[in-house]
Short mmCIF file of the C-alpha atoms (twelve columns), coordinates in Angstrom:
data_MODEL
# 
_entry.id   MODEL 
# 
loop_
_atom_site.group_PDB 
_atom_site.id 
_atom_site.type_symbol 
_atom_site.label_atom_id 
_atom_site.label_alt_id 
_atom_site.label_comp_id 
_atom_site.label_asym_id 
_atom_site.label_seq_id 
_atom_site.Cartn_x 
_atom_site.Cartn_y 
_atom_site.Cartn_z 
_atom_site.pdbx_PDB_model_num 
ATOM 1   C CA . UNK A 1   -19.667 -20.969 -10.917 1 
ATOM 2   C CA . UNK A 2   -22.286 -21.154 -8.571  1 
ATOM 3   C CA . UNK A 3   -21.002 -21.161 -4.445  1 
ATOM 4   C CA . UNK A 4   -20.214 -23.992 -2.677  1 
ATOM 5   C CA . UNK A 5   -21.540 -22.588 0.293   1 
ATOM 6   C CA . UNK A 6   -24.990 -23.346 1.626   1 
ATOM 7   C CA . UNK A 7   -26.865 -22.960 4.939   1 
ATOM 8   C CA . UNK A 8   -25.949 -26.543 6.376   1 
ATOM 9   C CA . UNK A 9   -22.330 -26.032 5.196   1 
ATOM 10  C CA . UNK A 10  -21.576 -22.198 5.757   1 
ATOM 11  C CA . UNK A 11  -18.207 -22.154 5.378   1 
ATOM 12  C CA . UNK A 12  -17.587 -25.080 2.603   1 
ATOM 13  C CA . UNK A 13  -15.030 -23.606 0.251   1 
ATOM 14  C CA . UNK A 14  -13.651 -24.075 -3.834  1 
ATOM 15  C CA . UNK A 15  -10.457 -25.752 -4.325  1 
ATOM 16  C CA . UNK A 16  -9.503  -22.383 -6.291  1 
ATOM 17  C CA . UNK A 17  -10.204 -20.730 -2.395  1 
ATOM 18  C CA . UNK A 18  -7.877  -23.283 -0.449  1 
ATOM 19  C CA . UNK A 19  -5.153  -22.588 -3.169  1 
ATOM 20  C CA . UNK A 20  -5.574  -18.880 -2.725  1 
ATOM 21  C CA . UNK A 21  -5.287  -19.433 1.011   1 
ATOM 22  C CA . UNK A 22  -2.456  -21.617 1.126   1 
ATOM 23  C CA . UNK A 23  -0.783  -19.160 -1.314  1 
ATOM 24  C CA . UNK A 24  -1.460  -15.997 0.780   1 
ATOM 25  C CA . UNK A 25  -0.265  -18.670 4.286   1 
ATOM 26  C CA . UNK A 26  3.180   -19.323 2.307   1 
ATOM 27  C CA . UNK A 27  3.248   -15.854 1.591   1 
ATOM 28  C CA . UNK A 28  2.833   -14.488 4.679   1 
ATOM 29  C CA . UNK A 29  5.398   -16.802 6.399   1 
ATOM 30  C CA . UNK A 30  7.575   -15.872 3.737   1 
ATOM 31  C CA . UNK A 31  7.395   -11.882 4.216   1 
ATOM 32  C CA . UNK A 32  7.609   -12.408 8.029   1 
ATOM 33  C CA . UNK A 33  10.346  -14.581 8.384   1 
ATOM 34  C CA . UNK A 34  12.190  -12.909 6.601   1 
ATOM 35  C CA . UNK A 35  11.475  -9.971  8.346   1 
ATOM 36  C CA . UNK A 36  12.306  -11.265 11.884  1 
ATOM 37  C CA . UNK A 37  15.371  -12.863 10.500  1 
ATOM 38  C CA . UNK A 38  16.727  -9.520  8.876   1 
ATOM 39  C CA . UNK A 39  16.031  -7.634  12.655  1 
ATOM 40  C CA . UNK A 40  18.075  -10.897 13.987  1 
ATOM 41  C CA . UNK A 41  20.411  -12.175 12.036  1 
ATOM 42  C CA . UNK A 42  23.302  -10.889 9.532   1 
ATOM 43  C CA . UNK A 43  22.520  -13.164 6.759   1 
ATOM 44  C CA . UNK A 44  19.310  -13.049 6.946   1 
ATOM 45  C CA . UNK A 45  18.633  -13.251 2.980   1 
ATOM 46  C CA . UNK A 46  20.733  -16.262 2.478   1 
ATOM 47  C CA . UNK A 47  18.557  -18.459 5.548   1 
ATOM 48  C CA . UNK A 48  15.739  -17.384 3.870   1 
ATOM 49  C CA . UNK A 49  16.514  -18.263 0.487   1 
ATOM 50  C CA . UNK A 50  18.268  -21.506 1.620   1 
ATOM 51  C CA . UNK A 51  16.104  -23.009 4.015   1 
ATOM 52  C CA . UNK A 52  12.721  -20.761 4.542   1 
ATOM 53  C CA . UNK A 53  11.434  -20.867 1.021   1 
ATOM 54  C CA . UNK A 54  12.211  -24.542 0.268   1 
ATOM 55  C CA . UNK A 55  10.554  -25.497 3.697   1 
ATOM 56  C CA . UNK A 56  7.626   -22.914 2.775   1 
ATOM 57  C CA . UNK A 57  6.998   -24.786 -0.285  1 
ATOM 58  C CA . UNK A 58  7.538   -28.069 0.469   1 
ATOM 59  C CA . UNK A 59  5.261   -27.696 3.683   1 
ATOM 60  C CA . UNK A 60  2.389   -26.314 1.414   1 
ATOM 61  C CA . UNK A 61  3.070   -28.984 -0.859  1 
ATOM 62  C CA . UNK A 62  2.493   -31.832 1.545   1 
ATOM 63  C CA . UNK A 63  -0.170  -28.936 4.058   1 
ATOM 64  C CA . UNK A 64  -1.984  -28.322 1.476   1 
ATOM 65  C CA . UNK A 65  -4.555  -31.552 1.176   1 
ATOM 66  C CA . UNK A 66  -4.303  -32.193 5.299   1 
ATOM 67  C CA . UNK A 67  -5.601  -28.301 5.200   1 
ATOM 68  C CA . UNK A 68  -8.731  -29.667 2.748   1 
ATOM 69  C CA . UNK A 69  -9.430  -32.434 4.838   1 
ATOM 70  C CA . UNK A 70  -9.297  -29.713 8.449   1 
ATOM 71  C CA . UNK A 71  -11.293 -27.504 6.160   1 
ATOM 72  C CA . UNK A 72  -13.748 -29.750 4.923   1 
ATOM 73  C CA . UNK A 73  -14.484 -31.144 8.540   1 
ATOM 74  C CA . UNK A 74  -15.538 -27.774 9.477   1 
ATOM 75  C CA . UNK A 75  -17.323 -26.887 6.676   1 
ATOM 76  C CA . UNK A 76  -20.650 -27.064 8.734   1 
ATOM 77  C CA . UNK A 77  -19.044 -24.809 11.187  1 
ATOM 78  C CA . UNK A 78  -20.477 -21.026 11.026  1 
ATOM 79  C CA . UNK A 79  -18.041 -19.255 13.645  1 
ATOM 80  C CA . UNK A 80  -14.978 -18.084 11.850  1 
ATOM 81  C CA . UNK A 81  -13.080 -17.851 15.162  1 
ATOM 82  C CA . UNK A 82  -13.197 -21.589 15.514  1 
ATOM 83  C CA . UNK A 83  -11.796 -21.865 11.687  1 
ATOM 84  C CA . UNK A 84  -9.115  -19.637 12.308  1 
ATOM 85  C CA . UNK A 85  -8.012  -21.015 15.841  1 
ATOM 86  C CA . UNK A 86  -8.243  -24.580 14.644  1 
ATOM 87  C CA . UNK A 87  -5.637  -23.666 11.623  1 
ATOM 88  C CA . UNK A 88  -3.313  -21.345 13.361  1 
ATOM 89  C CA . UNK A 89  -2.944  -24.656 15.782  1 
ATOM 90  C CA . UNK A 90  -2.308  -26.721 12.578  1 
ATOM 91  C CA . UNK A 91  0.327   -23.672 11.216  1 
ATOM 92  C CA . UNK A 92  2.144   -24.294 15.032  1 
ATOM 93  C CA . UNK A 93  2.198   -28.337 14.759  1 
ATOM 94  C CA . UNK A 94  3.282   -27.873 10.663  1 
ATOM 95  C CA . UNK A 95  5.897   -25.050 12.228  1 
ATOM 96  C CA . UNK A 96  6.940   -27.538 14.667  1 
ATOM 97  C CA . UNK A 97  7.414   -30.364 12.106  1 
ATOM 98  C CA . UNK A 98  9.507   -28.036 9.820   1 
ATOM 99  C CA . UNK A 99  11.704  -27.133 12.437  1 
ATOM 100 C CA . UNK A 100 12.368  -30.612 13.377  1 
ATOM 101 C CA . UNK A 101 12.857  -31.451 10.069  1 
ATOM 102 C CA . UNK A 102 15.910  -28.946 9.335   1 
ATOM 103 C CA . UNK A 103 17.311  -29.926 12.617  1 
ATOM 104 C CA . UNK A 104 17.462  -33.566 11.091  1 
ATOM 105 C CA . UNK A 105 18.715  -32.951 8.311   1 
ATOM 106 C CA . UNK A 106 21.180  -29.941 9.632   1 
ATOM 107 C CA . UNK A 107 22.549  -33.013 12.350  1 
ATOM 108 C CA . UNK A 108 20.932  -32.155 15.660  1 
ATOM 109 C CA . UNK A 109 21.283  -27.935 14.587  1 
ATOM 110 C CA . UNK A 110 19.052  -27.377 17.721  1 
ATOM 111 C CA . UNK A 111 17.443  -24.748 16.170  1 
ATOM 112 C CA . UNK A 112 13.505  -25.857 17.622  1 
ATOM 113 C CA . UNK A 113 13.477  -24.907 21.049  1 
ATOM 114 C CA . UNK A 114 15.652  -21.389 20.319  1 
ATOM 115 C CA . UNK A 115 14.461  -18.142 20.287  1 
ATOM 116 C CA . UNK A 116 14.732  -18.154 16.383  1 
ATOM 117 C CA . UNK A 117 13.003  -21.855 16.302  1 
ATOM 118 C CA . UNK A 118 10.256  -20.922 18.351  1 
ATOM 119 C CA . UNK A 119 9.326   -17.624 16.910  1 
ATOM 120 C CA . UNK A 120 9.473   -19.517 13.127  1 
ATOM 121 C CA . UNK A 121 7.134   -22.176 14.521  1 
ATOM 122 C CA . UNK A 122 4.790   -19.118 15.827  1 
ATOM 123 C CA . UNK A 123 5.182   -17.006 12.920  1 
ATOM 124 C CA . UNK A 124 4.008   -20.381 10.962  1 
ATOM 125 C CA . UNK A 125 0.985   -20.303 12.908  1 
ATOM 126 C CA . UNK A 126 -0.126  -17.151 12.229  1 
ATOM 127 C CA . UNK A 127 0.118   -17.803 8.862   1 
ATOM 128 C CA . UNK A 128 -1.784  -20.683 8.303   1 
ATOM 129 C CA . UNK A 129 -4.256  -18.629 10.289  1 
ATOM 130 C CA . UNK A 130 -4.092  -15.475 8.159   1 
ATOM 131 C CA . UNK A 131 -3.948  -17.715 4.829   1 
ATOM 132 C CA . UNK A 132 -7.599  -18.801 6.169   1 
ATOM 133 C CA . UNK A 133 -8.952  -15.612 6.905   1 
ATOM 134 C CA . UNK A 134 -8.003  -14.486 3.079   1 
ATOM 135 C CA . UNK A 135 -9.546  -17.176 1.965   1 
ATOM 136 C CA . UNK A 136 -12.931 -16.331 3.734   1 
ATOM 137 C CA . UNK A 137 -12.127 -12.844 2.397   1 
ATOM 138 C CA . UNK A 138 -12.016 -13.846 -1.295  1 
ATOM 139 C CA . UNK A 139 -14.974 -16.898 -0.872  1 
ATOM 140 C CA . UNK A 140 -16.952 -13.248 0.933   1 
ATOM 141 C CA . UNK A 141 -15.959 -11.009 -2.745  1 
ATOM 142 C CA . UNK A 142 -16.969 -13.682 -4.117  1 
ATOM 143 C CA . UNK A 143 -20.390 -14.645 -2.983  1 
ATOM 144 C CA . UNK A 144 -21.408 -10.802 -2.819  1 
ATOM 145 C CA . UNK A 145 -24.692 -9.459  -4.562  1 
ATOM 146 C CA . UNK A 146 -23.621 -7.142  -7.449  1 
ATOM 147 C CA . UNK A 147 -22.428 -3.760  -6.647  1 
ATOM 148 C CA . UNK A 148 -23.668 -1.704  -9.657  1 
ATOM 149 C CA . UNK A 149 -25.348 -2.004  -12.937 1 
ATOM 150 C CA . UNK A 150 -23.580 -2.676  -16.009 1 
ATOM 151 C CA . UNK A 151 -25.418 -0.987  -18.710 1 
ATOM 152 C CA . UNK A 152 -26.474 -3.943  -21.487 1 
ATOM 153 C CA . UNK A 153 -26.378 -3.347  -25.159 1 
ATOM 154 C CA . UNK A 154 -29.814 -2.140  -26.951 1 
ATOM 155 C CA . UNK A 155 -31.667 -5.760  -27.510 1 
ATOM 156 C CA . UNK A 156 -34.433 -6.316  -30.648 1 
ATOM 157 C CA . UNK A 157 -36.341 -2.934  -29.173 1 
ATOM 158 C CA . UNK A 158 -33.761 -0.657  -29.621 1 
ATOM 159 C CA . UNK A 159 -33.577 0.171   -25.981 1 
ATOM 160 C CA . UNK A 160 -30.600 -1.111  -23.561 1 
ATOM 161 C CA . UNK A 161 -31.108 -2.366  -19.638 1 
ATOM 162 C CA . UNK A 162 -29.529 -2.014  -16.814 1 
ATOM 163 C CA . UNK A 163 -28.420 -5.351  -15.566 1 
ATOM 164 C CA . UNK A 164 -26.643 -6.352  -12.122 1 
ATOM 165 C CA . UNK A 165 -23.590 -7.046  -12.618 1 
ATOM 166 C CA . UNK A 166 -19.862 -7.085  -10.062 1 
# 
């Protein structure tokens, strides 16, 4: 599959790219959650189960496509900086929101403006950040020239070639 990228849209990406991202963003928040709630918290393994992964999913589920459109918009943007700033804010507001959210539904919790709110609405920032720069590191593997040569089997001649190959 030939790369979406081009010189007037330097960082335009493959849905199979945002997926990876958003996988690796999910991921991430996942792993450090988790980890800050185990250095903070007693049952640590039962938030996480019952409220981190649920709200992990469900806010890639419904992140996911607002991430395409961010993504898309900046397609014609070449400094990666700016990418990854502009989605670490969008982690913080989709942090924010998720937060909110359980304290809805968990009747006024007060969880958001905690210590443990605010770090999970950070730590959802960074996320969404690092999710991006993974998927510039995969779209980067992916676009690279060949590496070695694969050796190709004899053809009509008798003789094999070396061809470039990953």
């Amino acid at each position: 599959m030939p790369s979406p990228r081009t010189p007037e849209h330097p960082a335009a990406f493959t849905r199979g790219e945002l997926l990876f991202g958003a996988l690796r963003a999910v991921l991430w928040f996942l792993g450090s959650s988790t980890l800050f709630y185990a250095l903070t918290m007693q049952a640590a393994a039962v938030f996480a189960l019952i409220y981190s992964v649920p709200f992990s999913l469900g806010a890639a589920v419904v992140g996911t496509p607002l991430a395409a459109l961010i993504g898309f918009a900046l397609r014609g943007v070449r400094a990666r900086w700016i990418h990854l700033a502009v989605f670490a804010l969008y982690g913080l507001a989709v942090g924010f929101a998720a937060v909110r959210l359980f304290d809805a539904l968990n009747h006024g919790f007060g969880l958001t403006f905690t210590t443990l709110g605010l770090v999970t609405i950070a730590l959802a920032g960074g996320s969404v950040a690092l999710g991006r720069q993974h998927a510039f590191a995969r779209a980067d593997r992916l676009d690279a020239p060949p590496t070695w040569p694969v050796r190709v089997a004899p053809g009509p001649d008798g003789r094999g070639h070396d061809h470039p190959g990953r």
